[in-house]
One Martini backbone bead per residue (centre of mass of N, CA, C, O) as a GRO file, in nm:
protein
  440
    1MET     BB    1  -8.192   8.025 -12.975
    2LEU     BB    2  -7.895   8.041 -12.897
    3VAL     BB    3  -7.828   7.763 -12.946
    4ALA     BB    4  -7.938   7.729 -13.245
    5VAL     BB    5  -7.712   7.935 -13.345
    6PHE     BB    6  -7.461   7.855 -13.251
    7MET     BB    7  -7.442   7.556 -13.395
    8ASP     BB    8  -7.448   7.698 -13.647
    9GLY     BB    9  -7.193   7.901 -13.613
   10VAL     BB   10  -7.046   7.609 -13.569
   11GLY     BB   11  -7.096   7.382 -13.756
   12ARG     BB   12  -7.359   7.231 -13.610
   13PRO     BB   13  -7.595   7.142 -13.720
   14MET     BB   14  -7.864   6.851 -13.661
   15THR     BB   15  -7.781   6.675 -13.468
   16TRP     BB   16  -8.058   6.531 -13.432
   17PHE     BB   17  -8.144   6.403 -13.673
   18SER     BB   18  -8.104   6.112 -13.521
   19GLU     BB   19  -8.047   6.242 -13.232
   20THR     BB   20  -8.338   6.275 -13.064
   21TRP     BB   21  -8.251   6.333 -12.792
   22LEU     BB   22  -8.080   6.612 -12.802
   23LEU     BB   23  -8.323   6.803 -12.759
   24ILE     BB   24  -8.359   6.836 -12.471
   25GLY     BB   25  -8.068   6.942 -12.380
   26LEU     BB   26  -8.069   7.220 -12.619
   27PHE     BB   27  -8.386   7.326 -12.563
   28PHE     BB   28  -8.514   7.253 -12.298
   29CYS     BB   29  -8.312   7.302 -12.053
   30PRO     BB   30  -8.263   7.598 -12.121
   31MET     BB   31  -8.552   7.681 -12.062
   32PHE     BB   32  -8.590   7.592 -11.806
   33PHE     BB   33  -8.361   7.768 -11.685
   34GLY     BB   34  -8.511   8.049 -11.783
   35MET     BB   35  -8.768   7.992 -11.560
   36GLY     BB   36  -8.614   7.956 -11.287
   37ILE     BB   37  -8.368   8.179 -11.227
   38LEU     BB   38  -8.503   8.445 -11.153
   39PRO     BB   39  -8.719   8.329 -10.929
   40ALA     BB   40  -8.464   8.262 -10.764
   41TYR     BB   41  -8.328   8.493 -10.690
   42TYR     BB   42  -8.575   8.659 -10.575
   43LEU     BB   43  -8.647   8.497 -10.387
   44GLU     BB   44  -8.360   8.548 -10.228
   45LYS     BB   45  -8.413   8.856 -10.224
   46THR     BB   46  -8.663   8.832 -10.034
   47LYS     BB   47  -8.701   8.617  -9.755
   48GLN     BB   48  -8.834   8.892  -9.564
   49ASP     BB   49  -9.086   8.867  -9.672
   50LYS     BB   50  -9.420   8.859  -9.582
   51LEU     BB   51  -9.465   8.663  -9.784
   52SER     BB   52  -9.483   8.351  -9.802
   53LEU     BB   53  -9.387   8.129  -9.998
   54GLY     BB   54  -9.648   7.959 -10.110
   55PHE     BB   55  -9.766   8.243 -10.234
   56ARG     BB   56  -9.510   8.361 -10.456
   57ILE     BB   57  -9.561   8.098 -10.597
   58GLN     BB   58  -9.847   8.134 -10.688
   59LEU     BB   59  -9.792   8.430 -10.825
   60PHE     BB   60  -9.617   8.302 -11.073
   61MET     BB   61  -9.868   8.094 -11.161
   62HIS     BB   62 -10.051   8.345 -11.246
   63SER     BB   63  -9.869   8.505 -11.443
   64HIS     BB   64  -9.887   8.282 -11.633
   65CYS     BB   65 -10.179   8.259 -11.669
   66LEU     BB   66 -10.206   8.518 -11.779
   67PHE     BB   67 -10.039   8.530 -12.001
   68LEU     BB   68 -10.159   8.338 -12.170
   69ILE     BB   69 -10.457   8.460 -12.189
   70VAL     BB   70 -10.258   8.685 -12.336
   71LEU     BB   71 -10.244   8.518 -12.569
   72THR     BB   72 -10.465   8.398 -12.667
   73ILE     BB   73 -10.632   8.673 -12.742
   74VAL     BB   74 -10.401   8.743 -12.971
   75MET     BB   75 -10.461   8.418 -13.097
   76THR     BB   76 -10.789   8.504 -13.199
   77ALA     BB   77 -10.743   8.749 -13.342
   78MET     BB   78 -10.551   8.617 -13.541
   79GLY     BB   79 -10.692   8.309 -13.629
   80LEU     BB   80 -10.556   8.138 -13.428
   81ARG     BB   81 -10.635   7.826 -13.376
   82SER     BB   82 -10.385   7.718 -13.152
   83SER     BB   83 -10.522   7.865 -12.889
   84PHE     BB   84 -10.619   7.618 -12.750
   85MET     BB   85 -10.326   7.550 -12.628
   86CYS     BB   86 -10.385   7.760 -12.396
   87MET     BB   87 -10.633   7.732 -12.277
   88MET     BB   88 -10.585   7.444 -12.154
   89ALA     BB   89 -10.376   7.552 -11.937
   90VAL     BB   90 -10.581   7.757 -11.828
   91LEU     BB   91 -10.807   7.573 -11.741
   92PHE     BB   92 -10.627   7.383 -11.539
   93ASP     BB   93 -10.530   7.596 -11.344
   94ILE     BB   94 -10.818   7.691 -11.249
   95THR     BB   95 -10.897   7.440 -11.120
   96ALA     BB   96 -10.727   7.427 -10.932
   97LEU     BB   97 -10.799   7.721 -10.785
   98ILE     BB   98 -11.063   7.615 -10.698
   99VAL     BB   99 -10.977   7.369 -10.512
  100ASN     BB  100 -10.858   7.570 -10.320
  101LEU     BB  101 -11.077   7.779 -10.233
  102VAL     BB  102 -11.262   7.540 -10.151
  103THR     BB  103 -11.053   7.435  -9.922
  104LYS     BB  104 -10.798   7.627  -9.836
  105TRP     BB  105 -10.516   7.533  -9.950
  106HIS     BB  106 -10.384   7.866 -10.027
  107ARG     BB  107 -10.340   7.914  -9.685
  108ARG     BB  108 -10.106   7.680  -9.705
  109ALA     BB  109  -9.787   7.619  -9.781
  110TYR     BB  110  -9.794   7.337  -9.971
  111TRP     BB  111 -10.128   7.186 -10.047
  112PHE     BB  112 -10.179   7.353 -10.315
  113ALA     BB  113  -9.944   7.163 -10.502
  114ILE     BB  114 -10.136   6.912 -10.542
  115ALA     BB  115 -10.335   7.016 -10.715
  116ALA     BB  116 -10.135   7.124 -10.946
  117MET     BB  117 -10.020   6.868 -11.010
  118VAL     BB  118 -10.251   6.755 -11.047
  119CYS     BB  119 -10.379   6.893 -11.310
  120GLN     BB  120 -10.086   6.860 -11.447
  121ILE     BB  121 -10.072   6.589 -11.615
  122LEU     BB  122 -10.262   6.609 -11.863
  123PRO     BB  123 -10.104   6.838 -11.964
  124PHE     BB  124  -9.862   6.727 -11.994
  125LEU     BB  125  -9.896   6.493 -12.165
  126TYR     BB  126 -10.043   6.641 -12.376
  127TYR     BB  127  -9.770   6.805 -12.490
  128THR     BB  128  -9.557   6.579 -12.526
  129SER     BB  129  -9.702   6.449 -12.747
  130ILE     BB  130  -9.706   6.706 -12.922
  131ALA     BB  131  -9.406   6.706 -12.998
  132HIS     BB  132  -9.338   6.483 -13.032
  133ALA     BB  133  -9.541   6.471 -13.325
  134THR     BB  134  -9.394   6.717 -13.437
  135TYR     BB  135  -9.153   6.609 -13.482
  136MET     BB  136  -9.160   6.347 -13.620
  137THR     BB  137  -9.286   6.534 -13.866
  138MET     BB  138  -9.051   6.788 -13.895
  139LEU     BB  139  -8.808   6.650 -13.902
  140PRO     BB  140  -8.790   6.503 -14.234
  141MET     BB  141  -8.813   6.817 -14.348
  142THR     BB  142  -8.513   6.905 -14.264
  143GLY     BB  143  -8.386   6.699 -14.511
  144ARG     BB  144  -8.557   6.916 -14.738
  145SER     BB  145  -8.563   7.267 -14.680
  146GLY     BB  146  -8.315   7.325 -14.720
  147SER     BB  147  -7.999   7.579 -14.703
  148ALA     BB  148  -8.124   7.859 -14.594
  149SER     BB  149  -8.229   7.757 -14.341
  150ASN     BB  150  -8.261   7.708 -13.956
  151PRO     BB  151  -8.373   7.419 -13.830
  152ASP     BB  152  -8.275   7.483 -13.512
  153LEU     BB  153  -8.541   7.738 -13.523
  154LEU     BB  154  -8.745   7.497 -13.490
  155MET     BB  155  -8.682   7.358 -13.315
  156ALA     BB  156  -8.684   7.586 -13.071
  157GLY     BB  157  -8.959   7.688 -13.106
  158ILE     BB  158  -9.111   7.446 -13.005
  159ALA     BB  159  -8.974   7.408 -12.706
  160VAL     BB  160  -9.076   7.684 -12.636
  161PHE     BB  161  -9.379   7.665 -12.638
  162MET     BB  162  -9.419   7.364 -12.487
  163ALA     BB  163  -9.283   7.474 -12.212
  164ILE     BB  164  -9.468   7.675 -12.151
  165LEU     BB  165  -9.723   7.479 -12.174
  166PHE     BB  166  -9.541   7.207 -11.920
  167ALA     BB  167  -9.399   7.422 -11.717
  168GLY     BB  168  -9.512   7.693 -11.643
  169PHE     BB  169  -9.614   7.572 -11.342
  170ILE     BB  170  -9.401   7.373 -11.258
  171MET     BB  171  -9.112   7.545 -11.219
  172PRO     BB  172  -9.239   7.674 -10.918
  173LEU     BB  173  -9.208   7.413 -10.728
  174PHE     BB  174  -8.898   7.389 -10.692
  175LEU     BB  175  -8.883   7.626 -10.486
  176PHE     BB  176  -8.894   7.462 -10.234
  177PHE     BB  177  -8.684   7.404 -10.244
  178ARG     BB  178  -8.369   7.488 -10.080
  179LYS     BB  179  -8.160   7.412 -10.340
  180THR     BB  180  -8.266   7.574 -10.629
  181ARG     BB  181  -8.020   7.673 -10.789
  182THR     BB  182  -7.894   7.356 -10.792
  183ILE     BB  183  -8.098   7.269 -10.999
  184ILE     BB  184  -8.117   7.477 -11.231
  185TYR     BB  185  -7.827   7.451 -11.284
  186SER     BB  186  -7.882   7.141 -11.373
  187PHE     BB  187  -7.941   7.211 -11.660
  188LEU     BB  188  -7.718   7.361 -11.773
  189ALA     BB  189  -7.547   7.174 -11.738
  190ILE     BB  190  -7.685   6.940 -11.958
  191ALA     BB  191  -7.664   7.151 -12.190
  192VAL     BB  192  -7.347   7.133 -12.211
  193LEU     BB  193  -7.334   6.885 -12.216
  194PHE     BB  194  -7.449   6.842 -12.531
  195ILE     BB  195  -7.317   6.991 -12.646
  196ILE     BB  196  -7.021   6.867 -12.642
  197ILE     BB  197  -7.168   6.622 -12.759
  198ALA     BB  198  -7.268   6.726 -13.027
  199VAL     BB  199  -6.938   6.827 -13.150
  200THR     BB  200  -6.907   6.540 -13.213
  201PRO     BB  201  -6.947   6.213 -13.327
  202ALA     BB  202  -7.221   6.177 -13.211
  203GLY     BB  203  -7.352   6.451 -13.362
  204PHE     BB  204  -7.388   6.328 -13.578
  205PRO     BB  205  -7.706   6.318 -13.846
  206TYR     BB  206  -7.636   6.063 -13.972
  207LYS     BB  207  -7.776   5.818 -14.165
  208ALA     BB  208  -7.852   5.506 -14.310
  209LYS     BB  209  -8.186   5.514 -14.446
  210THR     BB  210  -8.292   5.703 -14.163
  211ALA     BB  211  -8.075   5.906 -14.205
  212THR     BB  212  -8.023   6.124 -14.461
  213GLN     BB  213  -7.816   6.323 -14.737
  214ARG     BB  214  -7.950   6.562 -14.948
  215TYR     BB  215  -7.917   6.518 -15.304
  216SER     BB  216  -7.919   6.744 -15.548
  217LEU     BB  217  -7.793   6.642 -15.928
  218ILE     BB  218  -7.660   6.808 -16.220
  219HIS     BB  219  -7.622   6.717 -16.538
  220ALA     BB  220  -7.493   7.020 -16.741
  221GLN     BB  221  -7.581   7.233 -17.009
  222ARG     BB  222  -7.438   7.536 -17.111
  223THR     BB  223  -7.592   7.781 -17.376
  224LEU     BB  224  -7.509   8.135 -17.497
  225HIS     BB  225  -7.618   8.375 -17.672
  226ARG     BB  226  -7.651   8.602 -17.891
  227ALA     BB  227  -7.816   8.803 -18.123
  228ASP     BB  228  -7.713   8.661 -18.388
  229GLY     BB  229  -7.675   8.365 -18.266
  230SER     BB  230  -7.407   8.326 -18.132
  231ILE     BB  231  -7.140   8.147 -17.940
  232ARG     BB  232  -7.039   8.283 -17.594
  233LEU     BB  233  -7.108   8.032 -17.453
  234GLN     BB  234  -7.012   7.714 -17.331
  235GLU     BB  235  -7.068   7.447 -17.075
  236ALA     BB  236  -6.978   7.207 -16.848
  237GLY     BB  237  -7.156   7.047 -16.537
  238ILE     BB  238  -7.245   7.030 -16.169
  239TYR     BB  239  -7.551   7.079 -16.003
  240VAL     BB  240  -7.543   7.162 -15.644
  241TYR     BB  241  -7.824   7.077 -15.402
  242PRO     BB  242  -7.865   7.111 -15.126
  243GLN     BB  243  -8.111   7.008 -14.875
  244ASP     BB  244  -7.947   7.099 -14.631
  245ARG     BB  245  -7.739   7.281 -14.409
  246ARG     BB  246  -7.535   7.081 -14.463
  247ILE     BB  247  -7.313   7.164 -14.721
  248ASN     BB  248  -6.998   7.071 -14.677
  249SER     BB  249  -6.968   6.765 -14.708
  250ALA     BB  250  -6.854   6.714 -14.982
  251ASP     BB  251  -6.625   6.881 -15.025
  252ASP     BB  252  -6.401   6.614 -15.058
  253TYR     BB  253  -6.571   6.536 -15.371
  254ILE     BB  254  -6.532   6.799 -15.502
  255LYS     BB  255  -6.223   6.817 -15.538
  256ALA     BB  256  -6.197   6.522 -15.736
  257ILE     BB  257  -6.334   6.702 -15.998
  258GLY     BB  258  -6.340   7.003 -15.908
  259GLU     BB  259  -6.433   7.329 -15.897
  260LYS     BB  260  -6.620   7.568 -15.684
  261HIS     BB  261  -6.920   7.747 -15.730
  262LYS     BB  262  -7.155   7.986 -15.661
  263VAL     BB  263  -7.367   8.051 -15.794
  264SER     BB  264  -7.415   8.334 -15.723
  265GLU     BB  265  -7.194   8.472 -15.922
  266TYR     BB  266  -7.358   8.452 -16.181
  267CYS     BB  267  -7.627   8.623 -16.134
  268ASP     BB  268  -7.521   8.951 -16.208
  269VAL     BB  269  -7.504   8.845 -16.521
  270GLU     BB  270  -7.723   8.628 -16.528
  271MET     BB  271  -8.020   8.508 -16.586
  272PHE     BB  272  -8.086   8.322 -16.322
  273CYS     BB  273  -7.736   8.236 -16.361
  274GLY     BB  274  -7.726   8.068 -16.619
  275MET     BB  275  -7.945   7.810 -16.511
  276PRO     BB  276  -8.126   7.475 -16.452
  277LEU     BB  277  -8.333   7.567 -16.275
  278TYR     BB  278  -8.595   7.388 -16.158
  279ASN     BB  279  -8.670   7.577 -15.913
  280HIS     BB  280  -8.720   7.861 -15.717
  281ARG     BB  281  -8.588   7.762 -15.469
  282TRP     BB  282  -8.298   7.726 -15.628
  283HIS     BB  283  -8.269   8.062 -15.628
  284LYS     BB  284  -8.281   8.110 -15.317
  285ALA     BB  285  -8.004   7.867 -15.275
  286ARG     BB  286  -7.768   8.046 -15.452
  287GLU     BB  287  -7.560   8.037 -15.197
  288ARG     BB  288  -7.609   7.729 -15.154
  289SER     BB  289  -7.510   7.689 -15.443
  290PHE     BB  290  -7.320   7.481 -15.693
  291TRP     BB  291  -7.012   7.467 -15.961
  292ILE     BB  292  -6.879   7.233 -16.172
  293PRO     BB  293  -6.673   7.244 -16.356
  294ILE     BB  294  -6.664   6.999 -16.669
  295GLU     BB  295  -6.584   6.859 -16.947
  296GLU     BB  296  -6.815   6.672 -16.966
  297ASN     BB  297  -7.082   6.583 -17.115
  298PRO     BB  298  -7.411   6.518 -17.134
  299ASN     BB  299  -7.617   6.254 -17.162
  300LEU     BB  300  -7.886   6.232 -17.373
  301PRO     BB  301  -8.216   6.097 -17.370
  302GLY     BB  302  -8.230   6.353 -17.625
  303SER     BB  303  -8.369   6.613 -17.746
  304ARG     BB  304  -8.309   6.949 -17.720
  305PRO     BB  305  -8.463   7.227 -17.635
  306ALA     BB  306  -8.647   7.401 -17.900
  307LEU     BB  307  -8.679   7.772 -17.989
  308THR     BB  308  -8.924   7.929 -18.199
  309LEU     BB  309  -8.985   8.162 -18.420
  310LEU     BB  310  -9.316   8.216 -18.566
  311ASN     BB  311  -9.352   8.548 -18.458
  312ALA     BB  312  -9.369   8.915 -18.561
  313HIS     BB  313  -9.523   9.211 -18.473
  314ASN     BB  314  -9.718   9.496 -18.459
  315LEU     BB  315 -10.014   9.584 -18.292
  316GLU     BB  316 -10.254   9.778 -18.413
  317GLY     BB  317 -10.021   9.979 -18.574
  318SER     BB  318  -9.830   9.976 -18.324
  319ILE     BB  319  -9.464  10.101 -18.280
  320SER     BB  320  -9.452   9.992 -17.972
  321ARG     BB  321  -9.621   9.767 -18.026
  322LYS     BB  322  -9.537   9.367 -17.976
  323ARG     BB  323  -9.570   9.061 -18.109
  324TYR     BB  324  -9.436   8.740 -17.993
  325GLU     BB  325  -9.424   8.376 -18.143
  326PHE     BB  326  -9.391   8.088 -18.010
  327GLN     BB  327  -9.162   7.729 -17.998
  328LEU     BB  328  -9.184   7.459 -17.751
  329VAL     BB  329  -8.963   7.182 -17.778
  330GLY     BB  330  -8.949   6.911 -17.503
  331PRO     BB  331  -8.951   6.777 -17.241
  332ASP     BB  332  -9.151   6.713 -16.987
  333HIS     BB  333  -8.906   6.922 -16.806
  334MET     BB  334  -8.954   7.254 -16.776
  335THR     BB  335  -8.781   7.605 -16.838
  336ILE     BB  336  -8.869   7.944 -16.797
  337PHE     BB  337  -8.711   8.219 -16.883
  338ILE     BB  338  -8.788   8.582 -16.842
  339GLY     BB  339  -8.630   8.871 -16.994
  340LEU     BB  340  -8.546   9.216 -17.018
  341GLN     BB  341  -8.470   9.471 -17.262
  342ASN     BB  342  -8.424   9.804 -17.338
  343GLU     BB  343  -8.652   9.928 -17.192
  344VAL     BB  344  -8.910   9.722 -17.180
  345LYS     BB  345  -9.269   9.589 -17.160
  346ILE     BB  346  -9.486   9.377 -17.052
  347THR     BB  347  -9.834   9.356 -17.107
  348ASP     BB  348  -9.855   9.027 -17.228
  349TRP     BB  349  -9.980   8.695 -17.204
  350SER     BB  350 -10.032   8.338 -17.245
  351PHE     BB  351 -10.021   8.289 -16.956
  352ASN     BB  352 -10.072   8.362 -16.672
  353ASP     BB  353 -10.134   8.722 -16.527
  354THR     BB  354  -9.996   8.782 -16.240
  355MET     BB  355  -9.760   8.869 -16.282
  356ILE     BB  356  -9.838   9.145 -16.463
  357ARG     BB  357 -10.080   9.258 -16.284
  358GLU     BB  358  -9.885   9.239 -16.029
  359LYS     BB  359  -9.534   9.356 -16.111
  360TRP     BB  360  -9.363   9.175 -16.095
  361GLU     BB  361  -9.002   9.103 -16.098
  362GLN     BB  362  -8.772   9.077 -16.283
  363PRO     BB  363  -8.706   8.791 -16.394
  364TYR     BB  364  -8.907   8.534 -16.535
  365PHE     BB  365  -9.055   8.210 -16.389
  366ILE     BB  366  -9.198   7.899 -16.579
  367TYR     BB  367  -9.296   7.609 -16.583
  368PHE     BB  368  -9.323   7.318 -16.707
  369SER     BB  369  -9.537   7.013 -16.800
  370TYR     BB  370  -9.613   6.690 -16.924
  371GLY     BB  371  -9.734   6.411 -17.023
  372LYS     BB  372  -9.863   6.181 -17.307
  373ASP     BB  373  -9.731   6.393 -17.499
  374GLU     BB  374  -9.548   6.343 -17.823
  375VAL     BB  375  -9.508   6.643 -17.870
  376GLY     BB  376  -9.411   6.846 -17.658
  377SER     BB  377  -9.549   7.121 -17.695
  378LEU     BB  378  -9.547   7.483 -17.740
  379THR     BB  379  -9.767   7.793 -17.742
  380PHE     BB  380  -9.638   8.121 -17.746
  381THR     BB  381  -9.694   8.467 -17.613
  382ILE     BB  382  -9.578   8.803 -17.660
  383ASP     BB  383  -9.601   9.159 -17.508
  384VAL     BB  384  -9.523   9.433 -17.566
  385GLU     BB  385  -9.302   9.750 -17.488
  386LYS     BB  386  -9.209  10.061 -17.657
  387SER     BB  387  -9.141  10.385 -17.669
  388ASP     BB  388  -8.970  10.427 -17.932
  389GLY     BB  389  -9.006  10.168 -18.147
  390ASN     BB  390  -8.739  10.024 -18.103
  391PHE     BB  391  -8.674   9.677 -18.265
  392ASN     BB  392  -8.329   9.615 -18.320
  393VAL     BB  393  -8.307   9.561 -18.070
  394PRO     BB  394  -8.310   9.379 -17.800
  395VAL     BB  395  -8.591   9.272 -17.564
  396LEU     BB  396  -8.549   8.969 -17.532
  397GLU     BB  397  -8.510   8.723 -17.281
  398ILE     BB  398  -8.458   8.372 -17.319
  399GLY     BB  399  -8.464   8.071 -17.118
  400ILE     BB  400  -8.434   7.643 -17.146
  401ALA     BB  401  -8.497   7.422 -16.964
  402GLY     BB  402  -8.382   7.087 -16.951
  403HIS     BB  403  -8.539   6.745 -16.780
  404TRP     BB  404  -8.425   6.425 -16.707
  405ILE     BB  405  -8.539   6.267 -16.464
  406HIS     BB  406  -8.656   5.929 -16.548
  407GLN     BB  407  -8.485   5.846 -16.701
  408ASN     BB  408  -8.237   5.619 -16.828
  409LYS     BB  409  -7.895   5.673 -16.693
  410ASN     BB  410  -7.613   5.799 -16.888
  411ARG     BB  411  -7.332   5.817 -16.734
  412THR     BB  412  -7.027   5.936 -16.704
  413PRO     BB  413  -6.708   5.841 -16.582
  414LYS     BB  414  -6.677   6.075 -16.413
  415TYR     BB  415  -6.997   6.144 -16.297
  416GLU     BB  416  -7.006   5.866 -16.159
  417GLN     BB  417  -6.753   5.885 -15.965
  418PHE     BB  418  -6.906   6.076 -15.811
  419VAL     BB  419  -7.175   5.971 -15.723
  420LYS     BB  420  -6.991   5.709 -15.604
  421SER     BB  421  -6.862   5.858 -15.363
  422PHE     BB  422  -7.045   5.857 -15.194
  423PRO     BB  423  -7.213   5.773 -14.893
  424SER     BB  424  -7.438   5.609 -14.718
  425TYR     BB  425  -7.565   5.893 -14.598
  426ALA     BB  426  -7.621   5.953 -14.893
  427SER     BB  427  -7.861   6.095 -15.093
  428VAL     BB  428  -7.918   6.083 -15.468
  429ASN     BB  429  -8.053   6.310 -15.682
  430ASP     BB  430  -8.016   6.258 -16.009
  431TRP     BB  431  -7.987   6.446 -16.326
  432VAL     BB  432  -8.005   6.587 -16.702
  433ALA     BB  433  -7.943   6.910 -16.839
  434THR     BB  434  -8.030   7.216 -17.011
  435TYR     BB  435  -7.903   7.537 -17.090
  436GLU     BB  436  -8.065   7.830 -17.342
  437SER     BB  437  -8.017   8.097 -17.455
  438TRP     BB  438  -8.173   8.398 -17.584
  439LEU     BB  439  -8.201   8.748 -17.816
  440PHE     BB  440  -8.490   8.928 -17.965
   0.00000   0.00000   0.00000
C-alpha cells in the first residue's frame, strides 16, 4: 500500500497498465519482504531458545492458520461469500498438519516441511491463477474508472490479499536457510529496482490499441440566464474529462488551444458548476476535470434543447404551494439540473420520488434519454412550497444539458486540430453539447 501511495505521490500511477510484469516487483515483492523480515529478525534474536528451529517455524505457520480462521469467521459473519478463499487455505494447511501428526514428522527437524510443501502446491496454483484472472479483469477497468480514485491502491490490495493466501505458509519455510535475512532483503531490493524502472520511460503505461489512455471531450456552449430572461453569461469551451489517473498527460496539447481551468473552480458559484455534465460521475471528478474556454462555438447537428414553462398555479387554493409544469424538447441524451432558490422546498414532482422521499441534498441531477421517438419531448411537473407564499422572486433554477453523442461530427477547425493533436496511444471520445439554465 505504501508503494501505491508513493507512486501516485510522485506522479507515476498506473505504470503497470501496459507492462503488467511490474506488478510483481511493485506490490508482491514488498509484501513478501514484510511477511518475512520480522520472523527472520525474531529467530535471529532467539537463537538460544529451547525450542528447535523447526518447532518455531511450525508455530509461525500455525499462527498464520489461526489468523486465516479468524478472517474466515469474520467474513462469513459479514455475509461475504469470498470467505471460502480463506477457508481453502486453512483446509490444505490442516491437511498437512494431519499428515505430520500421523507420521510424527512434526517432531523431526525438517521433515514436516515435506507435507507442508506438497499440500501447498494446489493452493499456490489456484490462488496465483485467481490473482492472474483478477488482474486481467480489473486492469482494463482502471483505464476508465475515473481520475478521482487511485488504481494503484486496488492493485496493491489484490496483491496483499492474494499474497496472504498463497505465500503465508510458504514464507516461513525460507527461515530454514542460513542467510535468511539476505534472502528476505532480496525481495526488498527487487522492489526498489522495479520502482526505479517504473519511474523511467520503461514504465510509461500506455500503448496504442492495446493500452490506450482514454479521454472524453465535449465541445460545448453554455448560456446562463438572469431571472428576467436576459443572458448573464455565454461562452464556448472544451470540457476535458480524463478517464484515468494520469490527468496531466495532455497538458502540452491543452496549452496549444487555450488556458485550462479546473471545473471545480466554477462549482462554488454555479449549480453543478454550470457545465454540461454527462452523468453524476463527472461531478464527482470535478477536481480532476478541466474547462478550456475558446472562441469557436460548436457546430450542433440539431436544435438546442428548449425548456418551456407551460403552466404555474397554486395548489388546492394554498398560497404557499405552487405547481410548475414544463415541457422539454431536445436531443436523445439530456441531463436536467434542478436547484432551489430563496428558501423553497420541493414537495413532489413527476419524476421518481426517491430523491424527494429520502431528502437528498439539492441540487438534483436527472438523466433523460430516449430511443426512436421523433418528438423527443418530456413533460414534467414540480410542486414547491414557500412558507411566506412570495413567488414574485425566483424559486427554481433549472439547467438543461443536451448531448449529441452518436450523430455525425462536424468539428470546427481549431477543435479539429486539438483532437487530432493527441498522440496515437490516446483514445479520444468526443461530441458536442450545450448547457443552458433559467430561473423561474
